[in-house]
Short mmCIF file of N, CA, C and O in Angstrom, two decimals:
data_model
loop_
_atom_site.label_atom_id
_atom_site.label_comp_id
_atom_site.label_asym_id
_atom_site.label_seq_id
_atom_site.Cartn_x
_atom_site.Cartn_y
_atom_site.Cartn_z
N UNK A 21 -114.64 7.80 25.47
CA UNK A 21 -114.99 9.00 24.72
C UNK A 21 -115.88 9.92 25.54
O UNK A 21 -115.76 11.12 25.45
N UNK A 22 -116.76 9.35 26.35
CA UNK A 22 -117.66 10.20 27.12
C UNK A 22 -116.96 10.97 28.24
O UNK A 22 -117.43 12.00 28.67
N UNK A 23 -115.83 10.46 28.68
CA UNK A 23 -115.09 11.19 29.72
C UNK A 23 -114.66 12.56 29.23
O UNK A 23 -114.48 13.46 30.00
N UNK A 24 -114.51 12.69 27.92
CA UNK A 24 -114.10 13.97 27.34
C UNK A 24 -115.30 14.77 26.85
O UNK A 24 -115.13 15.86 26.33
N UNK A 25 -116.49 14.24 27.02
CA UNK A 25 -117.69 14.90 26.53
C UNK A 25 -118.08 16.10 27.38
O UNK A 25 -117.60 16.29 28.50
N UNK A 26 -118.98 16.88 26.83
CA UNK A 26 -119.50 18.04 27.55
C UNK A 26 -120.43 17.56 28.67
O UNK A 26 -120.83 16.39 28.72
N UNK A 27 -120.80 18.47 29.55
CA UNK A 27 -121.74 18.13 30.62
C UNK A 27 -123.05 17.61 30.05
O UNK A 27 -123.63 16.65 30.56
N UNK A 28 -123.52 18.23 28.97
CA UNK A 28 -124.78 17.81 28.37
C UNK A 28 -124.65 16.42 27.75
O UNK A 28 -125.55 15.57 27.90
N UNK A 29 -123.55 16.16 27.08
CA UNK A 29 -123.33 14.83 26.51
C UNK A 29 -123.27 13.77 27.60
O UNK A 29 -123.84 12.68 27.46
N UNK A 30 -122.61 14.08 28.69
CA UNK A 30 -122.52 13.14 29.81
C UNK A 30 -123.89 12.91 30.43
O UNK A 30 -124.21 11.78 30.82
N UNK A 31 -124.71 13.97 30.52
CA UNK A 31 -126.05 13.83 31.10
C UNK A 31 -126.90 12.89 30.26
O UNK A 31 -127.59 12.01 30.79
N UNK A 32 -126.86 13.04 28.94
CA UNK A 32 -127.63 12.16 28.08
C UNK A 32 -127.08 10.75 28.10
O UNK A 32 -127.84 9.77 28.05
N UNK A 33 -125.78 10.61 28.17
CA UNK A 33 -125.18 9.28 28.25
C UNK A 33 -125.62 8.59 29.55
O UNK A 33 -125.94 7.39 29.55
N UNK A 34 -125.66 9.34 30.64
CA UNK A 34 -126.10 8.78 31.92
C UNK A 34 -127.55 8.33 31.82
O UNK A 34 -127.91 7.24 32.28
N UNK A 35 -128.41 9.16 31.22
CA UNK A 35 -129.82 8.78 31.05
C UNK A 35 -129.93 7.49 30.24
O UNK A 35 -130.71 6.60 30.58
N UNK A 36 -129.15 7.38 29.19
CA UNK A 36 -129.18 6.18 28.35
C UNK A 36 -128.69 4.96 29.13
O UNK A 36 -129.28 3.87 29.02
N UNK A 37 -127.65 5.12 29.92
CA UNK A 37 -127.13 4.01 30.71
C UNK A 37 -128.14 3.54 31.75
O UNK A 37 -128.33 2.33 31.93
N UNK A 38 -128.77 4.48 32.44
CA UNK A 38 -129.77 4.12 33.44
C UNK A 38 -130.93 3.39 32.76
O UNK A 38 -131.38 2.34 33.23
N UNK A 39 -131.39 3.94 31.65
CA UNK A 39 -132.48 3.30 30.90
C UNK A 39 -132.09 1.86 30.53
O UNK A 39 -132.85 0.93 30.75
N UNK A 40 -130.91 1.70 29.97
CA UNK A 40 -130.46 0.37 29.54
C UNK A 40 -130.34 -0.61 30.69
O UNK A 40 -130.58 -1.80 30.51
N UNK A 41 -130.00 -0.13 31.87
CA UNK A 41 -129.91 -1.00 33.04
C UNK A 41 -131.27 -1.54 33.46
O UNK A 41 -131.36 -2.61 34.05
N UNK A 42 -132.33 -0.80 33.19
CA UNK A 42 -133.68 -1.22 33.55
C UNK A 42 -134.40 -1.93 32.41
O UNK A 42 -135.36 -2.66 32.64
N UNK A 43 -133.97 -1.71 31.18
CA UNK A 43 -134.68 -2.21 29.99
C UNK A 43 -134.56 -3.72 29.85
O UNK A 43 -133.60 -4.34 30.32
N UNK A 44 -135.54 -4.28 29.16
CA UNK A 44 -135.52 -5.71 28.87
C UNK A 44 -134.55 -5.99 27.72
O UNK A 44 -133.97 -5.05 27.16
N UNK A 45 -134.36 -7.25 27.35
CA UNK A 45 -133.41 -7.57 26.26
C UNK A 45 -133.75 -6.91 24.92
O UNK A 45 -132.88 -6.75 24.07
N UNK A 46 -135.02 -6.53 24.74
CA UNK A 46 -135.42 -5.84 23.51
C UNK A 46 -135.16 -4.34 23.58
O UNK A 46 -135.45 -3.61 22.64
N UNK A 47 -134.66 -3.86 24.73
CA UNK A 47 -134.38 -2.44 24.89
C UNK A 47 -135.60 -1.61 25.24
O UNK A 47 -135.63 -0.42 24.97
N UNK A 48 -136.60 -2.25 25.85
CA UNK A 48 -137.82 -1.53 26.21
C UNK A 48 -138.13 -1.74 27.68
O UNK A 48 -137.65 -2.67 28.31
N UNK A 49 -138.97 -0.84 28.21
CA UNK A 49 -139.41 -0.91 29.60
C UNK A 49 -140.90 -1.14 29.67
O UNK A 49 -141.66 -0.53 28.91
N UNK A 50 -141.31 -2.00 30.59
CA UNK A 50 -142.74 -2.10 30.86
C UNK A 50 -143.16 -0.80 31.55
O UNK A 50 -142.33 -0.06 32.08
N UNK A 51 -144.45 -0.55 31.56
CA UNK A 51 -144.93 0.66 32.24
C UNK A 51 -144.64 0.60 33.74
O UNK A 51 -144.26 1.59 34.34
N UNK A 52 -144.81 -0.58 34.33
CA UNK A 52 -144.54 -0.73 35.76
C UNK A 52 -143.07 -0.48 36.06
O UNK A 52 -142.72 0.18 37.04
N UNK A 53 -142.19 -1.00 35.22
CA UNK A 53 -140.75 -0.79 35.41
C UNK A 53 -140.40 0.68 35.21
O UNK A 53 -139.54 1.22 35.91
N UNK A 54 -141.05 1.34 34.27
CA UNK A 54 -140.82 2.77 34.06
C UNK A 54 -141.18 3.55 35.31
O UNK A 54 -140.44 4.43 35.75
N UNK A 55 -142.30 3.21 35.90
CA UNK A 55 -142.73 3.89 37.13
C UNK A 55 -141.71 3.66 38.25
O UNK A 55 -141.34 4.59 38.96
N UNK A 56 -141.24 2.43 38.39
CA UNK A 56 -140.23 2.13 39.42
C UNK A 56 -138.94 2.92 39.17
O UNK A 56 -138.33 3.44 40.09
N UNK A 57 -138.53 2.98 37.90
CA UNK A 57 -137.32 3.73 37.56
C UNK A 57 -137.48 5.20 37.94
O UNK A 57 -136.59 5.80 38.56
N UNK A 58 -138.61 5.79 37.59
CA UNK A 58 -138.85 7.20 37.92
C UNK A 58 -138.84 7.43 39.43
O UNK A 58 -138.27 8.40 39.91
N UNK A 59 -139.47 6.53 40.15
CA UNK A 59 -139.54 6.69 41.60
C UNK A 59 -138.19 6.51 42.28
O UNK A 59 -137.92 7.12 43.30
N UNK A 60 -137.32 5.72 41.69
CA UNK A 60 -136.01 5.50 42.32
C UNK A 60 -134.92 6.42 41.78
O UNK A 60 -134.04 6.83 42.54
N UNK A 61 -134.98 6.78 40.51
CA UNK A 61 -133.90 7.55 39.90
C UNK A 61 -134.25 9.00 39.60
O UNK A 61 -133.36 9.79 39.25
N UNK A 62 -135.52 9.37 39.66
CA UNK A 62 -135.95 10.71 39.27
C UNK A 62 -136.78 11.35 40.37
O UNK A 62 -137.55 12.28 40.15
N UNK A 63 -136.61 10.83 41.59
CA UNK A 63 -137.45 11.22 42.72
C UNK A 63 -137.40 12.72 43.01
O UNK A 63 -138.43 13.34 43.27
N UNK A 64 -136.24 13.34 42.98
CA UNK A 64 -136.15 14.75 43.34
C UNK A 64 -136.87 15.66 42.34
O UNK A 64 -137.28 16.75 42.70
N UNK A 65 -137.02 15.19 41.13
CA UNK A 65 -137.75 15.98 40.13
C UNK A 65 -139.26 15.81 40.31
O UNK A 65 -140.01 16.78 40.26
N UNK A 66 -139.72 14.58 40.57
CA UNK A 66 -141.16 14.34 40.66
C UNK A 66 -141.72 14.61 42.05
O UNK A 66 -142.94 14.74 42.19
N UNK A 67 -140.87 14.72 43.05
CA UNK A 67 -141.33 14.98 44.41
C UNK A 67 -142.12 16.28 44.45
O UNK A 67 -141.71 17.29 43.90
N UNK A 68 -143.27 16.24 45.06
CA UNK A 68 -144.11 17.42 45.18
C UNK A 68 -145.03 17.67 44.00
O UNK A 68 -145.80 18.62 43.99
N UNK A 69 -144.95 16.81 42.99
CA UNK A 69 -145.77 16.99 41.79
C UNK A 69 -147.07 16.18 41.84
O UNK A 69 -147.89 16.26 40.94
N UNK A 70 -147.24 15.41 42.91
CA UNK A 70 -148.32 14.42 42.98
C UNK A 70 -149.72 15.01 42.77
O UNK A 70 -150.62 14.32 42.31
N UNK A 71 -149.93 16.26 43.13
CA UNK A 71 -151.27 16.85 43.01
C UNK A 71 -151.52 17.55 41.69
O UNK A 71 -152.62 18.03 41.44
N UNK A 72 -150.53 17.61 40.84
CA UNK A 72 -150.71 18.26 39.54
C UNK A 72 -151.43 17.31 38.59
O UNK A 72 -151.05 16.15 38.46
N UNK A 73 -152.48 17.80 37.93
CA UNK A 73 -153.25 16.92 37.03
C UNK A 73 -152.40 16.25 35.96
O UNK A 73 -152.61 15.07 35.66
N UNK A 74 -151.47 16.96 35.36
CA UNK A 74 -150.66 16.37 34.30
C UNK A 74 -149.78 15.23 34.85
O UNK A 74 -149.63 14.19 34.23
N UNK A 75 -149.23 15.43 36.04
CA UNK A 75 -148.44 14.37 36.68
C UNK A 75 -149.32 13.15 36.93
O UNK A 75 -148.93 12.02 36.63
N UNK A 76 -150.50 13.38 37.47
CA UNK A 76 -151.41 12.27 37.75
C UNK A 76 -151.78 11.53 36.46
O UNK A 76 -151.87 10.30 36.46
N UNK A 77 -151.95 12.28 35.38
CA UNK A 77 -152.27 11.67 34.09
C UNK A 77 -151.12 10.78 33.61
O UNK A 77 -151.34 9.65 33.17
N UNK A 78 -149.91 11.26 33.74
CA UNK A 78 -148.73 10.50 33.31
C UNK A 78 -148.59 9.23 34.14
O UNK A 78 -148.43 8.13 33.60
N UNK A 79 -148.67 9.36 35.45
CA UNK A 79 -148.50 8.20 36.33
C UNK A 79 -149.66 7.22 36.15
O UNK A 79 -149.45 6.00 36.15
N UNK A 80 -150.87 7.73 35.96
CA UNK A 80 -152.01 6.84 35.73
C UNK A 80 -151.81 6.01 34.47
O UNK A 80 -152.17 4.83 34.44
N UNK A 81 -151.24 6.63 33.45
CA UNK A 81 -151.00 5.87 32.21
C UNK A 81 -149.99 4.76 32.44
O UNK A 81 -150.03 3.72 31.78
N UNK A 82 -149.08 4.94 33.41
CA UNK A 82 -148.10 3.90 33.72
C UNK A 82 -148.71 2.78 34.58
O UNK A 82 -148.20 1.67 34.61
N UNK A 83 -149.80 3.11 35.28
CA UNK A 83 -150.47 2.12 36.11
C UNK A 83 -151.43 1.23 35.34
O UNK A 83 -151.86 0.20 35.83
N UNK A 84 -151.77 1.64 34.12
CA UNK A 84 -152.71 0.86 33.33
C UNK A 84 -152.14 -0.52 33.02
O UNK A 84 -150.95 -0.66 32.75
N UNK A 85 -153.01 -1.50 33.08
CA UNK A 85 -152.60 -2.84 32.67
C UNK A 85 -152.51 -2.85 31.15
O UNK A 85 -153.51 -2.74 30.47
N UNK A 86 -151.32 -2.94 30.66
CA UNK A 86 -151.14 -2.90 29.22
C UNK A 86 -149.87 -3.63 28.85
O UNK A 86 -148.90 -3.63 29.59
N UNK A 87 -149.88 -4.21 27.69
CA UNK A 87 -148.69 -4.86 27.17
C UNK A 87 -147.76 -3.86 26.50
O UNK A 87 -146.66 -4.20 26.12
N UNK A 88 -148.24 -2.63 26.35
CA UNK A 88 -147.41 -1.62 25.71
C UNK A 88 -146.16 -1.38 26.53
O UNK A 88 -146.21 -1.27 27.74
N UNK A 89 -145.05 -1.29 25.83
CA UNK A 89 -143.79 -1.00 26.49
C UNK A 89 -143.27 0.34 26.00
O UNK A 89 -143.70 0.84 24.97
N UNK A 90 -142.37 0.89 26.75
CA UNK A 90 -141.83 2.21 26.45
C UNK A 90 -140.42 2.05 25.90
O UNK A 90 -139.58 1.37 26.49
N UNK A 91 -140.17 2.69 24.75
CA UNK A 91 -138.82 2.66 24.19
C UNK A 91 -138.04 3.87 24.70
O UNK A 91 -138.57 4.71 25.43
N UNK A 92 -136.77 3.95 24.34
CA UNK A 92 -135.91 5.01 24.86
C UNK A 92 -136.41 6.39 24.46
O UNK A 92 -136.38 7.32 25.26
N UNK A 93 -136.89 6.54 23.24
CA UNK A 93 -137.39 7.84 22.79
C UNK A 93 -138.57 8.30 23.64
O UNK A 93 -138.62 9.44 24.10
N UNK A 94 -139.53 7.39 23.89
CA UNK A 94 -140.67 7.73 24.73
C UNK A 94 -140.24 8.03 26.16
O UNK A 94 -140.80 8.90 26.83
N UNK A 95 -139.25 7.30 26.62
CA UNK A 95 -138.72 7.53 27.97
C UNK A 95 -138.13 8.93 28.09
O UNK A 95 -138.39 9.63 29.07
N UNK A 96 -137.36 9.35 27.11
CA UNK A 96 -136.76 10.69 27.15
C UNK A 96 -137.83 11.77 27.09
O UNK A 96 -137.74 12.78 27.78
N UNK A 97 -138.87 11.56 26.29
CA UNK A 97 -139.98 12.51 26.24
C UNK A 97 -140.67 12.58 27.60
O UNK A 97 -141.02 13.67 28.08
N UNK A 98 -140.82 11.44 28.24
CA UNK A 98 -141.41 11.39 29.58
C UNK A 98 -140.56 12.18 30.57
O UNK A 98 -141.08 12.97 31.37
N UNK A 99 -139.24 11.99 30.54
CA UNK A 99 -138.35 12.73 31.44
C UNK A 99 -138.45 14.23 31.22
O UNK A 99 -138.54 15.01 32.18
N UNK A 100 -138.45 14.64 29.97
CA UNK A 100 -138.55 16.07 29.66
C UNK A 100 -139.90 16.62 30.14
O UNK A 100 -139.96 17.69 30.75
N UNK A 101 -140.97 15.90 29.90
CA UNK A 101 -142.30 16.34 30.32
C UNK A 101 -142.37 16.51 31.83
O UNK A 101 -142.87 17.52 32.34
N UNK A 102 -141.86 15.53 32.56
CA UNK A 102 -141.87 15.62 34.02
C UNK A 102 -140.99 16.76 34.52
O UNK A 102 -141.34 17.46 35.48
N UNK A 103 -139.87 16.97 33.87
CA UNK A 103 -138.98 18.07 34.27
C UNK A 103 -139.63 19.42 34.02
O UNK A 103 -139.55 20.32 34.87
N UNK A 104 -140.28 19.57 32.88
CA UNK A 104 -140.91 20.85 32.55
C UNK A 104 -142.02 21.21 33.53
O UNK A 104 -142.23 22.39 33.81
N UNK A 105 -142.73 20.23 34.04
CA UNK A 105 -143.82 20.54 34.97
C UNK A 105 -143.33 20.68 36.42
O UNK A 105 -144.06 21.15 37.27
N UNK A 106 -142.11 20.33 36.67
CA UNK A 106 -141.58 20.36 38.03
C UNK A 106 -141.06 21.74 38.40
O UNK A 106 -141.03 22.65 37.58
N UNK A 107 -140.64 21.86 39.64
CA UNK A 107 -140.06 23.11 40.11
C UNK A 107 -138.57 23.18 39.82
O UNK A 107 -137.92 24.18 40.12
N UNK A 108 -138.03 22.14 39.21
CA UNK A 108 -136.60 22.07 38.96
C UNK A 108 -136.10 23.21 38.08
O UNK A 108 -135.04 23.78 38.34
N UNK A 109 -136.85 23.56 37.05
CA UNK A 109 -136.38 24.61 36.15
C UNK A 109 -136.22 25.95 36.86
O UNK A 109 -135.26 26.68 36.61
N UNK A 110 -137.15 26.27 37.77
CA UNK A 110 -137.02 27.51 38.52
C UNK A 110 -135.80 27.46 39.43
O UNK A 110 -135.07 28.43 39.56
N UNK A 111 -135.56 26.31 40.04
CA UNK A 111 -134.38 26.16 40.90
C UNK A 111 -133.10 26.34 40.09
O UNK A 111 -132.15 26.97 40.55
N UNK A 112 -133.08 25.80 38.89
CA UNK A 112 -131.91 25.92 38.02
C UNK A 112 -131.66 27.37 37.66
O UNK A 112 -130.52 27.85 37.65
N UNK A 113 -132.75 28.11 37.36
CA UNK A 113 -132.60 29.53 37.02
C UNK A 113 -131.99 30.33 38.16
O UNK A 113 -131.35 31.35 37.94
N UNK A 114 -132.22 29.88 39.38
CA UNK A 114 -131.71 30.59 40.55
C UNK A 114 -130.25 30.26 40.87
O UNK A 114 -129.64 30.90 41.71
N UNK A 115 -129.70 29.25 40.20
CA UNK A 115 -128.32 28.83 40.45
C UNK A 115 -127.41 29.52 39.44
O UNK A 115 -127.66 29.48 38.25
N UNK A 116 -126.39 30.15 39.93
CA UNK A 116 -125.41 30.78 39.05
C UNK A 116 -124.15 29.90 39.05
O UNK A 116 -123.66 29.51 40.10
N UNK A 117 -123.68 29.62 37.87
CA UNK A 117 -122.44 28.85 37.75
C UNK A 117 -121.40 29.69 37.07
O UNK A 117 -121.72 30.59 36.31
N UNK A 118 -120.18 29.39 37.36
CA UNK A 118 -119.08 30.10 36.70
C UNK A 118 -118.33 29.10 35.85
O UNK A 118 -118.03 27.99 36.28
N UNK A 119 -118.06 29.48 34.65
CA UNK A 119 -117.33 28.60 33.73
C UNK A 119 -116.18 29.38 33.15
O UNK A 119 -116.24 30.51 32.87
#
């Protein structure tokens, strides 16, 4: 069914699949695993953000020793937050596509 989906539907399906590949049997990610996932799968978005206070706050919260785990909803909010603070949105605005 996803092969016939829109680009946006495919993008969200891909995010869900990547999340599920990293998640534990309960469908959650540890904070350490979340950080590893971001560094390996979301590198181009977070690259260059290291000096921004909000980025440091987000990553610091993932470094905390805690039993708290992240569910898919929190993960998607994290992705959106990191994307909004990145330079990616400006780059997207500069790209013209034809449909």
